[in-house]
Amino acid sequence: MKRKAKPGFDPKAFLAKAAEGRAISKHQMNQVLFAQGDPADSVLYIQHGKVKMTVNSAQGKEAVVAILGPDEFCGEGCLAGQRRRMATATAMTDCEIMQVDKSTMVRILHDEPTFSEMFVAHLLARTIRIEEDLVDQLFNSSEKRLARALLLLANFGKEGKPEPIIAKVSQETLADMIGTTRSRVSHFMNKFRKLGFIEYNGTLRVHSSLLSVVLHDHPQIRRDGEET
């Protein structure tokens, strides 16, 4: 009798079920998943929800460094020797999180090439995103930076259809993300709504037409003038 082939390793299945070395937890909006300075002893995988990554300076200033969503990792710095968390992770919505112990993560990365490929792809995508964010901050106007941030929050460019931004993303948070003031964010949000790029009635919806702000010099926007 012919033996059945051993089923291949499924990273999604591994990250979906709790077992030894990994646990699933639920977090309410605004709950801290881990804080800057906490021991870095695990990697978190976001099953559902959105997570805000922030860094606080010694002077008490806070900067938003990333907004993460489903199928993304955070806290992976522990795999590169970080002993303490370099940022604070806070739930922006109700979240479901898979926490994988560092030792378990290292073992799976070593033993399962399929998982390693998926994780390396994640790291490369994160690196590209950081480079794009830097270019965005250096060369684009605050208006374009806001448009890009809204498109990313709505998952434009990812698999599947764009989705409403369910998370309560405040104008202060958006201002921190793009490096401008809340009043400038309010001004541009009102402009985007008047131009039909976004809808806001309890839930923020972003239309693909907002891409015109990022990809082209839209004449209706250019007339207002904007400092970087």
XYZ file of C-alpha atoms in Angstrom:
228
model
C 0.000 0.000 0.000
C 1.369 3.378 -1.017
C 2.095 5.691 1.914
C 0.412 9.038 1.992
C 2.635 12.049 1.577
C 3.198 14.157 4.674
C 1.022 17.268 4.441
C 2.920 20.490 3.924
C 3.322 23.044 6.674
C 0.638 25.753 6.572
C 1.799 29.061 8.106
C -1.787 30.361 8.284
C -2.898 27.303 10.237
C 0.105 27.635 12.563
C -0.804 31.250 13.292
C -4.511 30.499 13.732
C -4.469 28.038 16.637
C -3.034 28.254 20.125
C -0.590 25.539 21.203
C 2.641 25.183 23.135
C 4.679 28.355 22.721
C 1.859 30.393 21.225
C -1.336 31.880 22.618
C -4.283 33.886 21.315
C -5.532 36.901 23.224
C -8.277 39.471 22.664
C -7.766 43.164 23.311
C -10.201 46.039 23.474
C -9.716 49.350 21.690
C -6.982 51.503 23.330
C -5.587 48.548 25.282
C -1.777 48.348 25.317
C -0.410 45.090 23.882
C 3.125 45.863 25.034
C 4.843 49.052 26.163
C 8.129 50.661 25.233
C 10.749 49.258 27.611
C 8.939 45.964 28.285
C 10.949 42.733 27.908
C 11.087 41.690 24.231
C 10.352 37.970 24.484
C 7.763 37.257 21.777
C 6.468 38.130 18.320
C 2.867 39.213 17.846
C 0.765 38.357 14.802
C -2.398 40.377 14.196
C -5.298 38.082 13.316
C -7.995 40.773 13.431
C -8.001 44.502 14.082
C -5.557 47.380 13.787
C -2.577 48.184 16.009
C -0.801 51.520 16.443
C 2.954 51.577 17.066
C 4.241 54.644 18.917
C 7.574 55.803 20.323
C 7.974 58.209 23.239
C 10.995 60.452 23.696
C 12.651 61.289 27.010
C 10.943 64.691 26.771
C 7.522 63.029 26.616
C 6.847 63.551 22.916
C 5.022 60.741 21.128
C 5.415 59.763 17.484
C 3.273 57.307 15.524
C 5.690 55.093 13.590
C 3.281 52.557 12.074
C -0.320 51.432 11.795
C -0.524 47.656 11.384
C -3.444 45.472 10.339
C -4.457 41.838 9.872
C -1.751 39.361 8.801
C 1.048 41.655 9.960
C 3.639 41.055 12.676
C 4.983 43.336 15.379
C 7.637 42.919 18.023
C 9.925 40.963 15.693
C 12.921 42.969 16.938
C 13.375 40.347 19.667
C 14.633 37.964 16.966
C 17.496 40.375 16.218
C 18.661 40.616 19.814
C 16.458 43.391 21.187
C 15.946 42.789 24.894
C 13.450 45.594 25.421
C 10.543 46.787 23.310
C 11.537 49.836 21.282
C 7.936 50.989 20.807
C 4.474 50.726 22.344
C 1.791 48.670 20.578
C -1.798 49.807 21.232
C -5.043 48.339 19.895
C -6.851 50.860 17.675
C -9.855 48.548 17.409
C -10.892 45.375 19.164
C -8.076 43.002 18.233
C -7.315 39.304 18.223
C -3.599 38.634 18.575
C -1.460 35.519 18.293
C 1.590 35.760 20.558
C 4.475 33.451 19.632
C 7.305 32.961 22.122
C 10.740 33.920 20.825
C 12.088 30.356 21.167
C 9.101 28.915 19.292
C 9.445 31.530 16.554
C 13.155 30.782 16.118
C 12.468 27.040 15.914
C 9.720 27.396 13.302
C 11.828 29.764 11.203
C 14.630 27.190 11.265
C 12.502 24.097 10.663
C 9.830 25.283 8.233
C 11.006 26.902 4.950
C 7.440 27.854 3.994
C 7.035 29.881 7.162
C 10.504 31.393 6.736
C 9.635 32.562 3.211
C 6.420 34.167 4.422
C 8.176 35.905 7.299
C 11.047 37.165 5.122
C 8.469 38.533 2.660
C 6.872 40.373 5.599
C 10.224 41.846 6.656
C 11.023 42.962 3.116
C 7.593 44.563 2.741
C 8.085 46.358 6.071
C 11.515 47.623 4.962
C 10.088 48.917 1.683
C 7.262 50.610 3.586
C 9.735 52.341 5.922
C 11.770 53.585 2.947
C 8.605 54.879 1.275
C 7.559 56.608 4.514
C 10.948 58.323 4.699
C 10.744 59.532 1.101
C 7.174 60.658 1.779
C 8.276 62.743 4.778
C 11.265 64.261 2.962
C 9.773 65.176 -0.389
C 5.968 65.244 -0.329
C 3.644 67.942 0.926
C 1.602 67.297 4.058
C -1.465 67.037 1.825
C 0.014 64.161 -0.165
C 1.277 62.530 3.012
C -2.242 62.572 4.448
C -3.731 61.157 1.244
C -1.183 58.323 1.244
C -1.803 57.581 4.934
C -5.562 57.326 4.371
C -5.078 55.037 1.365
C -2.798 52.760 3.368
C -5.228 52.643 6.284
C -7.956 51.581 3.866
C -5.716 48.810 2.484
C -5.418 50.208 -1.038
C -2.740 48.261 -2.881
C -3.281 45.085 -0.867
C -5.114 41.954 -1.903
C -8.865 42.201 -1.786
C -11.104 45.219 -1.974
C -10.416 48.444 -0.088
C -12.306 48.622 3.188
C -13.756 51.404 5.333
C -11.448 52.664 8.058
C -13.365 51.280 11.007
C -10.780 52.316 13.588
C -11.377 55.640 15.299
C -8.307 57.335 13.874
C -8.229 60.793 15.397
C -6.963 63.840 13.567
C -4.227 64.067 16.201
C -3.069 60.549 15.291
C -3.107 61.376 11.589
C -1.119 64.526 12.314
C 1.466 62.491 14.250
C 1.685 59.988 11.396
C 2.447 62.556 8.715
C 4.335 65.152 10.726
C 1.998 68.130 10.630
C -0.569 69.889 12.822
C -4.098 68.782 13.622
C -5.487 71.966 12.076
C -3.796 71.147 8.740
C -5.221 67.631 8.851
C -8.699 69.039 9.541
C -8.332 71.440 6.608
C -7.316 68.689 4.172
C -9.921 66.213 5.436
C -12.662 68.763 4.800
C -11.222 69.433 1.347
C -11.030 65.742 0.466
C -14.652 65.317 1.541
C -15.838 68.266 -0.555
C -13.991 66.883 -3.596
C -15.618 63.456 -3.117
C -12.360 61.664 -2.296
C -13.625 60.492 1.100
C -16.900 60.086 2.972
C -17.236 60.519 6.675
C -20.442 59.715 8.538
C -19.405 57.747 11.588
C -17.224 55.521 9.397
C -14.503 56.914 7.166
C -14.588 55.620 3.585
C -11.778 56.292 1.148
C -12.423 56.301 -2.609
C -9.859 55.342 -5.216
C -10.090 58.887 -6.604
C -7.914 59.963 -3.648
C -5.025 58.344 -5.517
C -5.040 61.407 -7.781
C -3.643 63.450 -4.884
C -0.693 61.082 -4.525
C -0.024 60.297 -8.188
C -0.828 63.582 -9.898
C -0.927 67.301 -9.255
C -4.676 67.770 -8.977
C -5.520 71.320 -10.220
C -8.275 71.842 -7.633
C -5.820 71.104 -4.871
C -2.831 72.894 -6.334
C -4.700 76.224 -6.419
C -4.904 76.345 -2.630
C -1.148 76.223 -2.250
C 0.556 74.140 0.398
C 3.800 74.278 2.257
C 5.718 71.082 2.919
